[in-house]
Amino acid sequence: MTDQQSSPLSAPADMAAARQRFDDFGLSPEILRALRDQGYEYPTPIQAQAIPVVLQGRDVMGAAQTGTGKTAGFSLPIIQRLMAHANTSASPARHPVRALILTPTRELADQVAENVKAYSRHTGLRATVVFGGVDMAPQVAALRSGVEIVIATPGRLLDHVAQKSINLSQTQILVMDEADRMLDMGFLPDLQRIINLLPRQRQNLMFSATFSPEIKKLAASFLSNPQTIEVARSNATSDNVTQILYEVKEDEKRDAIAFILRERGLKQVIVFTNTKIGASRLSVHLVKQGVKAAAIHGDKSQSERMTALEDFKRGAVEVLVATDVAARGLDISEMPCVINYDLPFNAEDYVHRIGRTGRAGAKGDAISLCTPQDDKALADIEKLTGRKIVRLQLAGFVPASAVPYRERERENRYEQRSERSEHPRSRGSYGGSREKVDPWFLRPYTPNTAPAGARTEKQASANASSAPKPQKRAALLGGLRKMPTAG
DNA sequence: AAAAAAC
């Protein structure tokens, strides 16, 4: 809950009487103080609905997109309920985990934890976050010292369960955030195992952006007599977001992105790709063009992921090239624009991706590149969002392939020389065949009017590059996480 | 077809 919160002083006087305030919920002075610290006074619609219901101890099935203030909607009343039954013993053993919040991605867990810590800072309650890809020891130490609230991704949580560094036998409240995403990611067995470790008598809160049959089934099996909370029609795109669609050729996409970034002078933008390798490649390409870009995806080490996100938030990185790891949940304020380098495979992912902009009533642009192959994806998106998206030509855009080779060679001379030592042929690993050379840094000039045969050859070379040698792929992806550790 | 998540 940061950017979606309206300014405390912005409510017109004539509205103030009708408008609910956080003071109206009977939250403790310590919680209200934390809210004041952050300058929050008025609840968002989801908060106004969720807080009283959660305070009553009821189960909740909430349909809410990120950016609606959902996190505060469940964490404020949870903190209140835990305070109401405070445990004053100094012994860590007397501080069993009392509330567990599960999220699908590590970044989301981290972000939720930051919010929970902020809201509980004056209460004496302690919260910690637990996720994979980082050293376990500090997490074990935090858990041992005694925490009432744990925010976790499922895999690492079960890891802690296995080595007995966490005890869930006293956990009275369970939150499943982004439940639809967790199902998509195959977390159902893990969720089942975790739930089996909890007391039967507990409060369950489930949040999901969509209400698929699978989600309803999950709700039916895990929730008891839940109150349904819905703030906006699900699958709807925000009216604040202007959707723009440019039709380009596949091999023109990189140039088109660079062109769009330059033309619009974009300083805070996420570019989504469908693949991890695609994210890495595009970010390397943009950096070569002088763009402050970084990639974030699941094959990056956790420290690289965190660095990229922090650098992006503080402005050192202006273009975050991301896979769908960043499509949901991430709360980055003031994002005026989101770009789809690839149209996503699932229409729902499109909604989540463009939901990263146009938050808190601000205007935003969602720019997508599409190729003629994307007809089906586009039709699915238009069906889901109930809107027609007009295809436009990217005015003024000249792809690099349209610039005569000799001219490009002159422009790129320095770059090409510096790359030459990395040339696969110089290492003999690719043999001498020109078709197998990665066209990334040696792009043969192909006239736009090339005959069909030449086009096929170009495609073959593009295909070869989409399956680089494992070593090169690993270097690109920066997959520290995948490196074997001792033993 | 892809991505994410434990070691």
Tab-separated table of C-alpha atoms in Angstrom, chain A residues 280-467:
chain	number	residue	atom	x	y	z
A	280	SER	CA	18.658	-11.281	-21.038
A	281	ARG	CA	19.322	-10.671	-24.728
A	282	LEU	CA	17.153	-7.600	-24.950
A	283	SER	CA	18.686	-6.068	-21.851
A	284	VAL	CA	22.228	-6.678	-23.163
A	285	HIS	CA	21.230	-5.142	-26.484
A	286	LEU	CA	19.737	-2.076	-24.831
A	287	VAL	CA	22.760	-1.588	-22.588
A	288	LYS	CA	24.927	-1.636	-25.718
A	289	GLN	CA	22.731	1.129	-27.086
A	290	GLY	CA	23.421	3.189	-23.999
A	291	VAL	CA	20.101	2.470	-22.276
A	292	LYS	CA	20.191	1.962	-18.515
A	293	ALA	CA	18.617	-1.485	-18.637
A	294	ALA	CA	18.716	-4.610	-16.477
A	295	ALA	CA	17.044	-7.994	-16.744
A	296	ILE	CA	15.081	-9.809	-14.062
A	297	HIS	CA	13.985	-13.437	-14.427
A	298	GLY	CA	14.015	-16.775	-12.682
A	299	ASP	CA	17.437	-17.894	-13.861
A	300	LYS	CA	19.127	-14.876	-12.349
A	301	SER	CA	20.577	-15.338	-8.898
A	302	GLN	CA	18.445	-13.952	-6.112
A	303	SER	CA	20.993	-11.228	-5.411
A	304	GLU	CA	20.930	-10.170	-9.066
A	305	ARG	CA	17.143	-10.088	-8.963
A	306	MET	CA	17.113	-7.958	-5.843
A	307	THR	CA	19.786	-5.621	-7.162
A	308	ALA	CA	17.943	-5.129	-10.442
A	309	LEU	CA	14.692	-4.346	-8.640
A	310	GLU	CA	16.315	-1.950	-6.177
A	311	ASP	CA	18.259	-0.193	-8.925
A	312	PHE	CA	15.032	0.150	-10.868
A	313	LYS	CA	13.159	1.558	-7.898
A	314	ARG	CA	15.839	4.142	-7.195
A	315	GLY	CA	16.214	5.107	-10.850
A	316	ALA	CA	19.718	3.779	-11.530
A	317	VAL	CA	18.044	1.345	-13.912
A	318	GLU	CA	15.462	2.950	-16.180
A	319	VAL	CA	14.350	-0.052	-18.191
A	320	LEU	CA	13.628	-3.304	-16.393
A	321	VAL	CA	13.435	-6.173	-18.873
A	322	ALA	CA	11.399	-8.880	-17.188
A	323	THR	CA	9.692	-12.204	-17.622
A	324	ASP	CA	6.363	-12.790	-15.919
A	325	VAL	CA	8.189	-13.081	-12.596
A	326	ALA	CA	7.427	-9.355	-12.421
A	327	ALA	CA	3.966	-9.499	-13.975
A	328	ARG	CA	2.033	-9.650	-10.737
A	329	GLY	CA	2.175	-8.147	-7.356
A	330	LEU	CA	5.181	-5.909	-7.638
A	331	ASP	CA	4.361	-2.507	-6.325
A	332	ILE	CA	6.524	0.013	-8.112
A	333	SER	CA	5.195	3.520	-7.896
A	334	GLU	CA	4.831	6.033	-10.694
A	335	MET	CA	5.182	3.740	-13.649
A	336	PRO	CA	3.907	5.674	-16.644
A	337	CYS	CA	4.400	2.907	-19.150
A	338	VAL	CA	4.645	-0.851	-19.582
A	339	ILE	CA	5.850	-2.470	-22.804
A	340	ASN	CA	5.161	-5.968	-24.074
A	341	TYR	CA	8.107	-6.995	-26.214
A	342	ASP	CA	6.220	-10.252	-26.754
A	343	LEU	CA	2.493	-10.675	-26.364
A	344	PRO	CA	2.024	-13.121	-23.481
A	345	PHE	CA	0.846	-16.683	-24.090
A	346	ASN	CA	-2.081	-16.243	-21.737
A	347	ALA	CA	-4.481	-13.370	-22.033
A	348	GLU	CA	-4.676	-13.168	-18.240
A	349	ASP	CA	-0.962	-12.450	-18.092
A	350	TYR	CA	-1.563	-9.489	-20.386
A	351	VAL	CA	-4.006	-8.051	-17.868
A	352	HIS	CA	-1.528	-8.527	-15.055
A	353	ARG	CA	1.355	-7.059	-16.996
A	354	ILE	CA	-0.407	-3.886	-18.024
A	355	GLY	CA	-1.808	-3.632	-14.507
A	356	ARG	CA	1.714	-2.512	-13.518
A	357	THR	CA	0.828	0.934	-14.867
A	358	GLY	CA	-2.120	3.296	-14.521
A	359	ARG	CA	-2.212	2.766	-10.759
A	360	ALA	CA	-3.743	5.014	-8.136
A	361	GLY	CA	-5.804	6.883	-10.657
A	362	ALA	CA	-2.736	7.951	-12.626
A	363	LYS	CA	-2.671	7.619	-16.388
A	364	GLY	CA	-0.513	4.983	-17.988
A	365	ASP	CA	0.362	3.593	-21.397
A	366	ALA	CA	0.590	-0.097	-22.234
A	367	ILE	CA	2.532	-0.528	-25.457
A	368	SER	CA	2.674	-3.946	-27.111
A	369	LEU	CA	4.607	-5.179	-30.103
A	370	CYS	CA	2.889	-7.799	-32.196
A	371	THR	CA	3.754	-9.841	-35.253
A	372	PRO	CA	1.349	-11.496	-37.687
A	373	GLN	CA	1.846	-14.720	-35.702
A	374	ASP	CA	0.181	-13.121	-32.685
A	375	ASP	CA	-3.340	-13.099	-34.136
A	376	LYS	CA	-4.635	-15.741	-31.767
A	377	ALA	CA	-3.004	-14.247	-28.668
A	378	LEU	CA	-4.443	-10.896	-29.619
A	379	ALA	CA	-7.923	-12.291	-30.153
A	380	ASP	CA	-7.771	-13.939	-26.712
A	381	ILE	CA	-6.686	-10.681	-25.111
A	382	GLU	CA	-9.458	-8.712	-26.798
A	383	LYS	CA	-11.997	-11.305	-25.733
A	384	LEU	CA	-10.839	-11.290	-22.116
A	385	THR	CA	-10.583	-7.526	-21.760
A	386	GLY	CA	-13.685	-6.889	-23.838
A	387	ARG	CA	-11.868	-4.240	-25.836
A	388	LYS	CA	-10.632	-3.957	-29.344
A	389	ILE	CA	-7.013	-2.883	-29.559
A	390	VAL	CA	-6.164	-1.007	-32.732
A	391	ARG	CA	-3.000	-2.040	-34.565
A	392	LEU	CA	-0.810	0.889	-35.455
A	393	GLN	CA	2.275	1.430	-37.539
A	394	LEU	CA	5.252	2.698	-35.592
A	395	ALA	CA	5.601	6.096	-37.284
A	396	GLY	CA	9.126	7.200	-38.127
A	397	PHE	CA	10.626	3.857	-37.173
A	398	VAL	CA	13.432	2.581	-39.406
A	399	PRO	CA	14.689	-0.870	-38.432
A	400	ALA	CA	18.444	-1.417	-38.523
A	401	SER	CA	17.980	-3.991	-41.274
A	402	ALA	CA	16.754	-1.190	-43.555
A	403	VAL	CA	19.988	0.783	-43.146
A	404	PRO	CA	22.620	-0.152	-45.752
A	405	TYR	CA	25.218	-2.532	-44.380
A	406	ARG	CA	28.205	-0.286	-45.109
A	407	GLU	CA	26.702	2.524	-43.080
A	408	ARG	CA	26.010	0.296	-40.146
A	409	GLU	CA	29.505	-1.111	-40.295
A	410	ARG	CA	30.936	2.392	-39.998
A	411	GLU	CA	28.659	3.214	-37.076
A	412	ASN	CA	29.368	-0.013	-35.292
A	413	ARG	CA	33.054	-0.315	-36.002
A	414	TYR	CA	34.170	0.061	-32.413
A	415	GLU	CA	31.529	-2.284	-31.127
A	416	GLN	CA	32.350	-4.916	-33.727
A	417	ARG	CA	36.055	-4.818	-33.023
A	418	SER	CA	35.498	-5.246	-29.318
A	419	GLU	CA	33.239	-8.189	-30.016
A	420	ARG	CA	35.614	-9.867	-32.425
A	421	SER	CA	37.621	-11.680	-29.769
A	422	GLU	CA	34.341	-13.208	-28.608
A	423	HIS	CA	33.537	-14.330	-32.098
A	424	PRO	CA	32.575	-18.012	-32.036
A	425	ARG	CA	34.565	-18.705	-35.176
A	426	SER	CA	37.759	-17.454	-33.575
A	427	ARG	CA	37.349	-20.194	-30.990
A	428	GLY	CA	36.414	-22.691	-33.651
A	429	SER	CA	33.434	-23.814	-31.643
A	430	TYR	CA	30.877	-23.065	-34.314
A	431	GLY	CA	32.858	-24.223	-37.319
A	432	GLY	CA	33.097	-21.902	-40.245
A	433	SER	CA	29.502	-21.809	-41.335
A	434	ARG	CA	28.189	-18.289	-41.560
A	435	GLU	CA	24.621	-19.399	-41.027
A	436	LYS	CA	25.438	-20.650	-37.544
A	437	VAL	CA	27.025	-17.416	-36.401
A	438	ASP	CA	25.015	-15.595	-33.803
A	439	PRO	CA	23.526	-12.695	-35.772
A	440	TRP	CA	23.490	-10.618	-32.640
A	441	PHE	CA	26.748	-8.882	-33.454
A	442	LEU	CA	27.193	-9.898	-37.058
A	443	ARG	CA	23.953	-9.074	-38.765
A	444	PRO	CA	24.162	-9.665	-42.513
A	445	TYR	CA	22.376	-7.099	-44.584
A	446	THR	CA	19.184	-8.496	-46.009
A	447	PRO	CA	17.196	-6.165	-48.248
A	448	ASN	CA	13.536	-5.870	-47.348
A	449	THR	CA	12.743	-7.028	-50.839
A	450	ALA	CA	14.676	-10.256	-50.355
A	451	PRO	CA	13.272	-13.237	-52.247
A	452	ALA	CA	11.554	-15.992	-50.329
A	453	GLY	CA	14.679	-18.141	-50.319
A	454	ALA	CA	16.810	-15.526	-48.642
A	455	ARG	CA	14.144	-14.984	-46.039
A	456	THR	CA	14.139	-18.640	-45.106
A	457	GLU	CA	17.871	-18.552	-44.662
A	458	LYS	CA	17.565	-15.555	-42.394
A	459	GLN	CA	14.971	-17.321	-40.328
A	460	ALA	CA	17.177	-20.372	-40.064
A	461	SER	CA	19.943	-18.215	-38.710
A	462	ALA	CA	17.540	-16.594	-36.265
A	463	ASN	CA	16.445	-20.022	-35.114
A	464	ALA	CA	20.031	-21.085	-34.586
A	465	SER	CA	20.505	-18.123	-32.312
A	466	SER	CA	17.468	-18.982	-30.246
A	467	ALA	CA	19.201	-22.143	-29.118
